[in-house]
Amino acid sequence: MQAYITLGSEKHLRAAKNGFEMLQTTQSFVTGGWGPDESFGEPGRGQLGDSLSSSHASFETPCGAYGHFKITRYLLSVTQDPQYGDSMERVLYNTILGAWPIQADGTSFYYSDYANTGKKVWYGQKWPCCSGTFPQLAADYHISAYLRSSDGVYVNLFTPSKVQWNNASGRFALTQTTEYPFKNTVKIQVTASQPAEFAIYVRIPAWTVDPVLSVNGKRVDDPARPGTFAAIKRTWSEGDRVELELPMHLRLEPVDANHPKLVALLNGPVVLLAIADGQPTFDTNGLLQSKPTNNGKGDWVARSVDGSEITMRPFMNIDKENYSTYVLLKT
Ligand SMILES: [Zn+2]
């Protein structure tokens, strides 16, 4: 990406796009994490599903997420293709935000564990590589949330935040309030020292259905389409507000084509992991008819084939409990 940005070398841009596509379509788990045992495998051989029974070193989380944010941010800024933002938020909510914080003596979180039955553990050595990339990644959250363009600003991540800029026509800011991804609404308030024309581009994730985008309480004429940046170009004034609703639906994703019965449950961008001491078995309805507990931690409850209620929990809210990222579908 540096070769493209510095020299305009198209072949390097193609290499970055193709490399990322290979990573995403052949090496990635449902969380957006990739590369079990810090390796890539031959595509199409079922190596991801096989790794669930052979390895607990599923994704080197701080280093991998740091690299993932970096390549997706570059690709996003050059192409304005929102799939890179979708990929970034998948990694954010399901990998790095669930990493335990670094301890004062260098004790660090390293691998996410997607094994059939997994748990979070500390890494064996103090101050590993991941103790360096974790703070680097956190320090970059602000440049990943918003991107500038010649005609306005891209809102890429939905997080409580404020972005400010000054130019010849005045001083401006966007203030975002949201409890996303646990609530599906986002509000953006405009601050403007005087009215000015610019574009606000809002990422509409590919997984949503029938999103609603409004300005000052009125739905925008051009409907927001999943998998695009919705462009709102107008003269913005102090106090204008953008409201976005992104309906979330439960869905299943198999680990790979070779293991169609090993599936993970998602709601919007968030993977829901089964809290259990052994990998539970479900039928499809038992998963897709899960109910939210509204406990403020994003927990859901699913019913397994033996009739027991299983808590389904986002990775970021798991502590020491055993879990299964992928569960078995009854054959
Ligand atoms: Zn590392």
mmCIF file of C-alpha atoms and ligand atoms in Angstrom:
data_model
loop_
_atom_site.group_PDB
_atom_site.id
_atom_site.type_symbol
_atom_site.label_atom_id
_atom_site.label_comp_id
_atom_site.label_asym_id
_atom_site.label_seq_id
_atom_site.Cartn_x
_atom_site.Cartn_y
_atom_site.Cartn_z
ATOM 1 C CA MET A 1 0.000 0.000 0.000
ATOM 2 C CA GLN A 2 2.944 2.348 0.657
ATOM 3 C CA ALA A 3 4.253 1.600 -2.841
ATOM 4 C CA TYR A 4 0.873 2.552 -4.281
ATOM 5 C CA ILE A 5 0.414 5.629 -2.106
ATOM 6 C CA THR A 6 3.966 6.894 -2.682
ATOM 7 C CA LEU A 7 4.611 5.849 -6.295
ATOM 8 C CA GLY A 8 1.116 5.247 -7.704
ATOM 9 C CA SER A 9 2.138 1.663 -8.492
ATOM 10 C CA GLU A 10 -1.087 -0.092 -9.524
ATOM 11 C CA LYS A 11 0.410 -3.573 -9.315
ATOM 12 C CA HIS A 12 1.122 -3.047 -5.622
ATOM 13 C CA LEU A 13 -2.479 -1.951 -5.021
ATOM 14 C CA ARG A 14 -3.654 -5.120 -6.828
ATOM 15 C CA ALA A 15 -1.300 -7.213 -4.690
ATOM 16 C CA ALA A 16 -2.687 -5.675 -1.488
ATOM 17 C CA LYS A 17 -6.299 -6.200 -2.603
ATOM 18 C CA ASN A 18 -5.672 -9.763 -3.750
ATOM 19 C CA GLY A 19 -3.646 -10.663 -0.668
ATOM 20 C CA PHE A 20 -6.361 -9.346 1.624
ATOM 21 C CA GLU A 21 -9.060 -11.184 -0.338
ATOM 22 C CA MET A 22 -7.093 -14.440 -0.019
ATOM 23 C CA LEU A 23 -6.766 -13.845 3.728
ATOM 24 C CA GLN A 24 -10.447 -13.103 4.158
ATOM 25 C CA THR A 25 -11.938 -15.816 1.969
ATOM 26 C CA THR A 26 -9.588 -18.726 2.706
ATOM 27 C CA GLN A 27 -7.782 -18.129 6.028
ATOM 28 C CA SER A 28 -10.298 -16.358 8.289
ATOM 29 C CA PHE A 29 -12.503 -17.469 11.145
ATOM 30 C CA VAL A 30 -15.947 -16.010 11.854
ATOM 31 C CA THR A 31 -14.378 -13.510 14.272
ATOM 32 C CA GLY A 32 -12.263 -11.999 11.497
ATOM 33 C CA GLY A 33 -9.178 -13.559 13.140
ATOM 34 C CA TRP A 34 -6.966 -15.707 10.894
ATOM 35 C CA GLY A 35 -3.965 -17.998 10.644
ATOM 36 C CA PRO A 36 -4.128 -20.804 13.265
ATOM 37 C CA ASP A 37 -0.658 -21.542 14.708
ATOM 38 C CA GLU A 38 0.516 -18.307 13.046
ATOM 39 C CA SER A 39 0.384 -20.044 9.647
ATOM 40 C CA PHE A 40 -1.603 -19.996 6.454
ATOM 41 C CA GLY A 41 -2.981 -23.242 5.034
ATOM 42 C CA GLU A 42 -3.706 -24.481 1.548
ATOM 43 C CA PRO A 43 -7.158 -23.159 0.574
ATOM 44 C CA GLY A 44 -10.007 -25.609 0.133
ATOM 45 C CA ARG A 45 -8.568 -28.366 2.347
ATOM 46 C CA GLY A 46 -10.599 -27.581 5.454
ATOM 47 C CA GLN A 47 -7.584 -26.484 7.470
ATOM 48 C CA LEU A 48 -9.601 -23.993 9.555
ATOM 49 C CA GLY A 49 -12.139 -26.579 10.697
ATOM 50 C CA ASP A 50 -9.353 -29.136 11.294
ATOM 51 C CA SER A 51 -7.504 -26.658 13.522
ATOM 52 C CA LEU A 52 -10.434 -26.552 15.967
ATOM 53 C CA SER A 53 -9.542 -30.047 17.180
ATOM 54 C CA SER A 54 -5.764 -29.692 16.989
ATOM 55 C CA SER A 55 -4.832 -26.200 18.232
ATOM 56 C CA HIS A 56 -5.639 -23.607 20.881
ATOM 57 C CA ALA A 57 -3.404 -21.031 19.129
ATOM 58 C CA SER A 58 -6.116 -19.867 16.742
ATOM 59 C CA PHE A 59 -5.334 -16.177 16.208
ATOM 60 C CA GLU A 60 -2.397 -14.104 17.394
ATOM 61 C CA THR A 61 -4.764 -11.400 18.504
ATOM 62 C CA PRO A 62 -3.018 -8.063 19.221
ATOM 63 C CA CYS A 63 -0.426 -8.398 16.419
ATOM 64 C CA GLY A 64 -2.946 -9.831 13.952
ATOM 65 C CA ALA A 65 -5.583 -7.221 14.748
ATOM 66 C CA TYR A 66 -2.987 -4.443 14.496
ATOM 67 C CA GLY A 67 -1.958 -5.626 11.029
ATOM 68 C CA HIS A 68 -5.591 -6.160 10.049
ATOM 69 C CA PHE A 69 -6.551 -2.623 11.035
ATOM 70 C CA LYS A 70 -3.579 -1.231 9.164
ATOM 71 C CA ILE A 71 -4.214 -2.969 5.827
ATOM 72 C CA THR A 72 -7.991 -2.418 5.958
ATOM 73 C CA ARG A 73 -7.496 1.271 6.820
ATOM 74 C CA TYR A 74 -5.160 1.773 3.854
ATOM 75 C CA LEU A 75 -7.430 -0.149 1.483
ATOM 76 C CA LEU A 76 -10.453 1.755 2.744
ATOM 77 C CA SER A 77 -8.815 5.154 2.355
ATOM 78 C CA VAL A 78 -7.730 4.368 -1.229
ATOM 79 C CA THR A 79 -10.814 2.505 -2.502
ATOM 80 C CA GLN A 80 -13.652 3.839 -0.263
ATOM 81 C CA ASP A 81 -14.953 0.252 -0.366
ATOM 82 C CA PRO A 82 -16.926 -0.312 2.866
ATOM 83 C CA GLN A 83 -16.160 -4.067 2.924
ATOM 84 C CA TYR A 84 -12.843 -3.088 4.525
ATOM 85 C CA GLY A 85 -14.698 -1.232 7.274
ATOM 86 C CA ASP A 86 -17.000 -4.219 7.780
ATOM 87 C CA SER A 87 -13.929 -6.440 8.148
ATOM 88 C CA MET A 88 -12.294 -4.005 10.578
ATOM 89 C CA GLU A 89 -15.313 -3.930 12.890
ATOM 90 C CA ARG A 90 -15.573 -7.744 12.814
ATOM 91 C CA VAL A 91 -12.001 -7.938 14.127
ATOM 92 C CA LEU A 92 -12.609 -5.115 16.621
ATOM 93 C CA TYR A 93 -15.625 -6.590 18.414
ATOM 94 C CA ASN A 94 -14.667 -10.256 18.222
ATOM 95 C CA THR A 95 -10.929 -10.295 18.802
ATOM 96 C CA ILE A 96 -9.007 -7.350 20.241
ATOM 97 C CA LEU A 97 -11.757 -5.939 22.480
ATOM 98 C CA GLY A 98 -11.836 -9.363 24.135
ATOM 99 C CA ALA A 99 -8.083 -9.452 24.778
ATOM 100 C CA TRP A 100 -7.220 -9.079 28.471
ATOM 101 C CA PRO A 101 -5.298 -5.853 29.196
ATOM 102 C CA ILE A 102 -1.508 -6.029 29.556
ATOM 103 C CA GLN A 103 -0.386 -6.369 33.190
ATOM 104 C CA ALA A 104 2.290 -4.185 34.796
ATOM 105 C CA ASP A 105 4.873 -7.010 34.743
ATOM 106 C CA GLY A 106 4.425 -7.659 30.999
ATOM 107 C CA THR A 107 1.965 -10.541 31.357
ATOM 108 C CA SER A 108 0.043 -10.419 28.070
ATOM 109 C CA PHE A 109 -2.838 -11.862 26.116
ATOM 110 C CA TYR A 110 -1.634 -13.450 22.892
ATOM 111 C CA TYR A 111 -3.748 -16.180 21.218
ATOM 112 C CA SER A 112 -7.505 -16.255 20.857
ATOM 113 C CA ASP A 113 -8.634 -19.857 21.259
ATOM 114 C CA TYR A 114 -11.300 -21.099 18.821
ATOM 115 C CA ALA A 115 -10.819 -24.790 19.662
ATOM 116 C CA ASN A 116 -13.946 -26.944 20.067
ATOM 117 C CA THR A 117 -13.734 -26.057 23.753
ATOM 118 C CA GLY A 118 -11.575 -23.016 24.410
ATOM 119 C CA LYS A 119 -10.669 -20.549 27.129
ATOM 120 C CA LYS A 120 -8.681 -17.368 27.568
ATOM 121 C CA VAL A 121 -5.166 -17.747 28.979
ATOM 122 C CA TRP A 122 -2.129 -15.522 29.511
ATOM 123 C CA TYR A 123 0.890 -16.028 27.260
ATOM 124 C CA GLY A 124 3.824 -17.910 28.788
ATOM 125 C CA GLN A 125 6.471 -15.197 28.301
ATOM 126 C CA LYS A 126 6.469 -11.604 29.558
ATOM 127 C CA TRP A 127 6.503 -8.677 27.143
ATOM 128 C CA PRO A 128 5.878 -10.594 23.873
ATOM 129 C CA CYS A 129 5.356 -8.859 20.519
ATOM 130 C CA CYS A 130 1.644 -8.563 21.340
ATOM 131 C CA SER A 131 2.416 -6.289 24.317
ATOM 132 C CA GLY A 132 3.731 -3.752 21.794
ATOM 133 C CA THR A 133 1.078 -3.972 19.089
ATOM 134 C CA PHE A 134 -1.850 -3.845 21.533
ATOM 135 C CA PRO A 135 -1.194 -0.215 22.587
ATOM 136 C CA GLN A 136 -0.249 0.701 18.993
ATOM 137 C CA LEU A 137 -3.619 -0.579 17.798
ATOM 138 C CA ALA A 138 -5.503 1.246 20.564
ATOM 139 C CA ALA A 139 -3.652 4.471 19.720
ATOM 140 C CA ASP A 140 -4.912 4.142 16.118
ATOM 141 C CA TYR A 141 -8.623 3.749 16.943
ATOM 142 C CA HIS A 142 -9.318 7.400 16.167
ATOM 143 C CA ILE A 143 -7.777 7.291 12.683
ATOM 144 C CA SER A 144 -9.727 4.093 11.998
ATOM 145 C CA ALA A 145 -13.082 5.528 13.112
ATOM 146 C CA TYR A 146 -13.157 8.511 10.716
ATOM 147 C CA LEU A 147 -11.448 9.149 7.383
ATOM 148 C CA ARG A 148 -11.118 12.445 5.547
ATOM 149 C CA SER A 149 -11.883 12.998 1.894
ATOM 150 C CA SER A 150 -11.579 16.062 -0.305
ATOM 151 C CA ASP A 151 -15.325 16.706 -0.037
ATOM 152 C CA GLY A 152 -16.129 15.617 3.507
ATOM 153 C CA VAL A 153 -15.700 12.922 6.118
ATOM 154 C CA TYR A 154 -16.259 9.160 6.261
ATOM 155 C CA VAL A 155 -17.831 7.708 9.407
ATOM 156 C CA ASN A 156 -16.371 4.195 9.461
ATOM 157 C CA LEU A 157 -16.720 2.927 13.049
ATOM 158 C CA PHE A 158 -19.721 3.429 15.283
ATOM 159 C CA THR A 159 -18.402 4.437 18.676
ATOM 160 C CA PRO A 160 -18.955 7.314 21.108
ATOM 161 C CA SER A 161 -16.538 9.903 19.721
ATOM 162 C CA LYS A 162 -16.014 13.378 18.325
ATOM 163 C CA VAL A 163 -14.120 14.453 15.207
ATOM 164 C CA GLN A 164 -13.228 18.126 14.634
ATOM 165 C CA TRP A 165 -11.734 20.002 11.690
ATOM 166 C CA ASN A 166 -11.088 23.569 10.595
ATOM 167 C CA ASN A 167 -10.901 24.934 7.076
ATOM 168 C CA ALA A 168 -11.416 28.204 5.200
ATOM 169 C CA SER A 169 -15.195 28.027 5.678
ATOM 170 C CA GLY A 170 -15.116 27.550 9.445
ATOM 171 C CA ARG A 171 -14.808 25.167 12.372
ATOM 172 C CA PHE A 172 -16.720 21.901 12.289
ATOM 173 C CA ALA A 173 -17.273 18.771 14.359
ATOM 174 C CA LEU A 174 -19.292 15.577 14.389
ATOM 175 C CA THR A 175 -20.246 14.114 17.770
ATOM 176 C CA GLN A 176 -21.325 10.501 17.697
ATOM 177 C CA THR A 177 -23.384 8.899 20.477
ATOM 178 C CA THR A 178 -24.217 5.202 20.417
ATOM 179 C CA GLU A 179 -24.236 1.977 22.399
ATOM 180 C CA TYR A 180 -23.449 -0.003 19.243
ATOM 181 C CA PRO A 181 -23.074 -2.954 18.813
ATOM 182 C CA PHE A 182 -25.383 -3.702 21.767
ATOM 183 C CA LYS A 183 -27.927 -1.202 20.429
ATOM 184 C CA ASN A 184 -28.437 -0.749 16.706
ATOM 185 C CA THR A 185 -28.862 3.048 16.619
ATOM 186 C CA VAL A 186 -26.272 5.773 16.029
ATOM 187 C CA LYS A 187 -26.705 9.537 16.403
ATOM 188 C CA ILE A 188 -24.339 12.095 14.888
ATOM 189 C CA GLN A 189 -24.666 15.741 15.891
ATOM 190 C CA VAL A 190 -23.149 18.446 13.681
ATOM 191 C CA THR A 191 -21.262 21.456 15.053
ATOM 192 C CA ALA A 192 -20.634 24.249 12.514
ATOM 193 C CA SER A 193 -19.352 27.784 13.141
ATOM 194 C CA GLN A 194 -21.319 28.730 10.017
ATOM 195 C CA PRO A 195 -23.356 26.765 7.461
ATOM 196 C CA ALA A 196 -21.196 24.899 4.923
ATOM 197 C CA GLU A 197 -21.630 22.329 2.213
ATOM 198 C CA PHE A 198 -19.843 19.005 2.636
ATOM 199 C CA ALA A 199 -20.560 15.288 2.534
ATOM 200 C CA ILE A 200 -20.969 12.914 5.437
ATOM 201 C CA TYR A 201 -20.420 9.330 4.293
ATOM 202 C CA VAL A 202 -21.844 6.706 6.651
ATOM 203 C CA ARG A 203 -20.874 3.040 6.419
ATOM 204 C CA ILE A 204 -23.885 0.766 5.975
ATOM 205 C CA PRO A 205 -22.666 -2.751 6.873
ATOM 206 C CA ALA A 206 -23.363 -5.538 4.374
ATOM 207 C CA TRP A 207 -25.024 -7.710 7.071
ATOM 208 C CA THR A 208 -27.893 -5.309 7.820
ATOM 209 C CA VAL A 209 -31.349 -5.419 6.210
ATOM 210 C CA ASP A 210 -33.573 -2.371 5.670
ATOM 211 C CA PRO A 211 -31.380 0.254 7.369
ATOM 212 C CA VAL A 212 -32.925 3.633 8.136
ATOM 213 C CA LEU A 213 -30.968 6.858 7.665
ATOM 214 C CA SER A 214 -32.493 10.226 8.679
ATOM 215 C CA VAL A 215 -31.395 13.853 8.779
ATOM 216 C CA ASN A 216 -33.134 16.054 11.346
ATOM 217 C CA GLY A 217 -35.816 13.407 11.811
ATOM 218 C CA LYS A 218 -36.609 13.081 8.103
ATOM 219 C CA ARG A 219 -35.662 9.935 6.225
ATOM 220 C CA VAL A 220 -33.189 10.668 3.421
ATOM 221 C CA ASP A 221 -34.573 10.328 -0.117
ATOM 222 C CA ASP A 222 -31.796 8.129 -1.424
ATOM 223 C CA PRO A 223 -32.222 4.934 0.619
ATOM 224 C CA ALA A 224 -29.193 3.586 2.451
ATOM 225 C CA ARG A 225 -28.108 0.281 0.902
ATOM 226 C CA PRO A 226 -26.225 -2.430 2.816
ATOM 227 C CA GLY A 227 -22.614 -2.764 1.707
ATOM 228 C CA THR A 228 -22.217 0.894 0.673
ATOM 229 C CA PHE A 229 -21.250 4.217 2.147
ATOM 230 C CA ALA A 230 -24.438 6.304 2.247
ATOM 231 C CA ALA A 231 -23.535 9.818 1.050
ATOM 232 C CA ILE A 232 -25.353 12.768 2.579
ATOM 233 C CA LYS A 233 -24.326 15.916 0.702
ATOM 234 C CA ARG A 234 -25.961 19.116 1.863
ATOM 235 C CA THR A 235 -25.373 22.421 3.568
ATOM 236 C CA TRP A 236 -24.826 21.504 7.206
ATOM 237 C CA SER A 237 -25.685 23.877 10.047
ATOM 238 C CA GLU A 238 -25.101 23.944 13.790
ATOM 239 C CA GLY A 239 -27.324 21.381 15.518
ATOM 240 C CA ASP A 240 -28.126 19.265 12.449
ATOM 241 C CA ARG A 241 -28.334 15.611 13.327
ATOM 242 C CA VAL A 242 -27.974 12.325 11.470
ATOM 243 C CA GLU A 243 -29.695 9.240 12.820
ATOM 244 C CA LEU A 244 -28.949 5.717 11.683
ATOM 245 C CA GLU A 245 -30.684 2.468 12.519
ATOM 246 C CA LEU A 246 -28.988 -0.774 11.499
ATOM 247 C CA PRO A 247 -31.341 -3.736 12.085
ATOM 248 C CA MET A 248 -29.413 -6.821 13.259
ATOM 249 C CA HIS A 249 -30.459 -10.408 12.588
ATOM 250 C CA LEU A 250 -29.202 -13.746 13.881
ATOM 251 C CA ARG A 251 -27.393 -15.838 11.292
ATOM 252 C CA LEU A 252 -25.015 -18.814 11.099
ATOM 253 C CA GLU A 253 -21.598 -19.151 9.469
ATOM 254 C CA PRO A 254 -19.774 -22.498 9.010
ATOM 255 C CA VAL A 255 -16.037 -22.548 9.777
ATOM 256 C CA ASP A 256 -15.278 -23.655 6.199
ATOM 257 C CA ALA A 257 -16.889 -25.517 3.292
ATOM 258 C CA ASN A 258 -15.367 -28.824 4.450
ATOM 259 C CA HIS A 259 -17.023 -28.603 7.880
ATOM 260 C CA PRO A 260 -20.614 -27.413 7.246
ATOM 261 C CA LYS A 261 -21.798 -28.732 10.635
ATOM 262 C CA LEU A 262 -19.356 -26.597 12.639
ATOM 263 C CA VAL A 263 -21.125 -23.233 12.799
ATOM 264 C CA ALA A 264 -20.948 -19.950 14.683
ATOM 265 C CA LEU A 265 -23.867 -17.701 15.590
ATOM 266 C CA LEU A 266 -23.741 -13.979 14.804
ATOM 267 C CA ASN A 267 -25.938 -11.004 15.575
ATOM 268 C CA GLY A 268 -24.965 -8.064 13.364
ATOM 269 C CA PRO A 269 -21.161 -7.738 13.666
ATOM 270 C CA VAL A 270 -20.940 -9.694 16.927
ATOM 271 C CA VAL A 271 -20.179 -13.421 17.207
ATOM 272 C CA LEU A 272 -22.043 -15.145 20.056
ATOM 273 C CA LEU A 273 -19.977 -17.918 21.674
ATOM 274 C CA ALA A 274 -21.527 -20.812 23.579
ATOM 275 C CA ILE A 275 -20.606 -20.777 27.276
ATOM 276 C CA ALA A 276 -20.149 -24.475 28.109
ATOM 277 C CA ASP A 277 -17.521 -26.913 29.401
ATOM 278 C CA GLY A 278 -17.930 -29.079 26.280
ATOM 279 C CA GLN A 279 -18.894 -28.194 22.707
ATOM 280 C CA PRO A 280 -22.723 -28.215 22.625
ATOM 281 C CA THR A 281 -24.942 -29.518 19.810
ATOM 282 C CA PHE A 282 -27.866 -27.535 18.420
ATOM 283 C CA ASP A 283 -30.362 -27.734 15.641
ATOM 284 C CA THR A 284 -30.636 -24.688 13.394
ATOM 285 C CA ASN A 285 -33.767 -23.344 15.070
ATOM 286 C CA GLY A 286 -32.261 -23.710 18.529
ATOM 287 C CA LEU A 287 -29.602 -21.198 17.458
ATOM 288 C CA LEU A 288 -31.608 -18.890 15.200
ATOM 289 C CA GLN A 289 -34.408 -18.582 17.763
ATOM 290 C CA SER A 290 -32.027 -17.513 20.548
ATOM 291 C CA LYS A 291 -33.413 -14.820 22.819
ATOM 292 C CA PRO A 292 -31.579 -11.736 24.115
ATOM 293 C CA THR A 293 -31.252 -11.584 27.901
ATOM 294 C CA ASN A 294 -30.924 -7.769 27.922
ATOM 295 C CA ASN A 295 -28.377 -8.121 30.737
ATOM 296 C CA GLY A 296 -26.302 -5.248 29.335
ATOM 297 C CA LYS A 297 -23.473 -7.623 28.347
ATOM 298 C CA GLY A 298 -24.940 -8.745 25.042
ATOM 299 C CA ASP A 299 -25.796 -12.266 26.285
ATOM 300 C CA TRP A 300 -28.341 -14.397 24.444
ATOM 301 C CA VAL A 301 -29.812 -17.770 25.362
ATOM 302 C CA ALA A 302 -30.038 -20.686 22.917
ATOM 303 C CA ARG A 303 -31.597 -24.117 23.408
ATOM 304 C CA SER A 304 -29.383 -27.111 22.657
ATOM 305 C CA VAL A 305 -30.703 -30.431 21.287
ATOM 306 C CA ASP A 306 -30.773 -31.957 24.792
ATOM 307 C CA GLY A 307 -33.103 -29.155 25.891
ATOM 308 C CA SER A 308 -30.652 -27.210 28.053
ATOM 309 C CA GLU A 309 -30.384 -23.448 27.880
ATOM 310 C CA ILE A 310 -26.931 -22.284 26.779
ATOM 311 C CA THR A 311 -25.689 -18.719 27.277
ATOM 312 C CA MET A 312 -24.331 -17.224 24.043
ATOM 313 C CA ARG A 313 -21.824 -14.443 24.885
ATOM 314 C CA PRO A 314 -19.699 -11.955 22.908
ATOM 315 C CA PHE A 315 -15.937 -12.635 23.146
ATOM 316 C CA MET A 316 -15.321 -9.236 24.765
ATOM 317 C CA ASN A 317 -17.474 -10.213 27.757
ATOM 318 C CA ILE A 318 -15.912 -13.629 28.333
ATOM 319 C CA ASP A 319 -13.449 -13.867 31.233
ATOM 320 C CA LYS A 320 -12.327 -17.273 32.591
ATOM 321 C CA GLU A 321 -15.321 -19.378 31.546
ATOM 322 C CA ASN A 322 -14.969 -22.180 28.965
ATOM 323 C CA TYR A 323 -16.584 -21.494 25.625
ATOM 324 C CA SER A 324 -17.099 -22.805 22.098
ATOM 325 C CA THR A 325 -16.690 -20.340 19.243
ATOM 326 C CA TYR A 326 -18.133 -22.966 16.889
ATOM 327 C CA VAL A 327 -20.885 -25.367 17.921
ATOM 328 C CA LEU A 328 -22.100 -28.590 16.333
ATOM 329 C CA LEU A 329 -25.185 -28.700 14.153
ATOM 330 C CA LYS A 330 -27.197 -31.876 14.634
ATOM 331 C CA THR A 331 -26.875 -34.112 11.582
HETATM 332 ZN ZN ZN B 1 2.212 -10.799 18.751
#
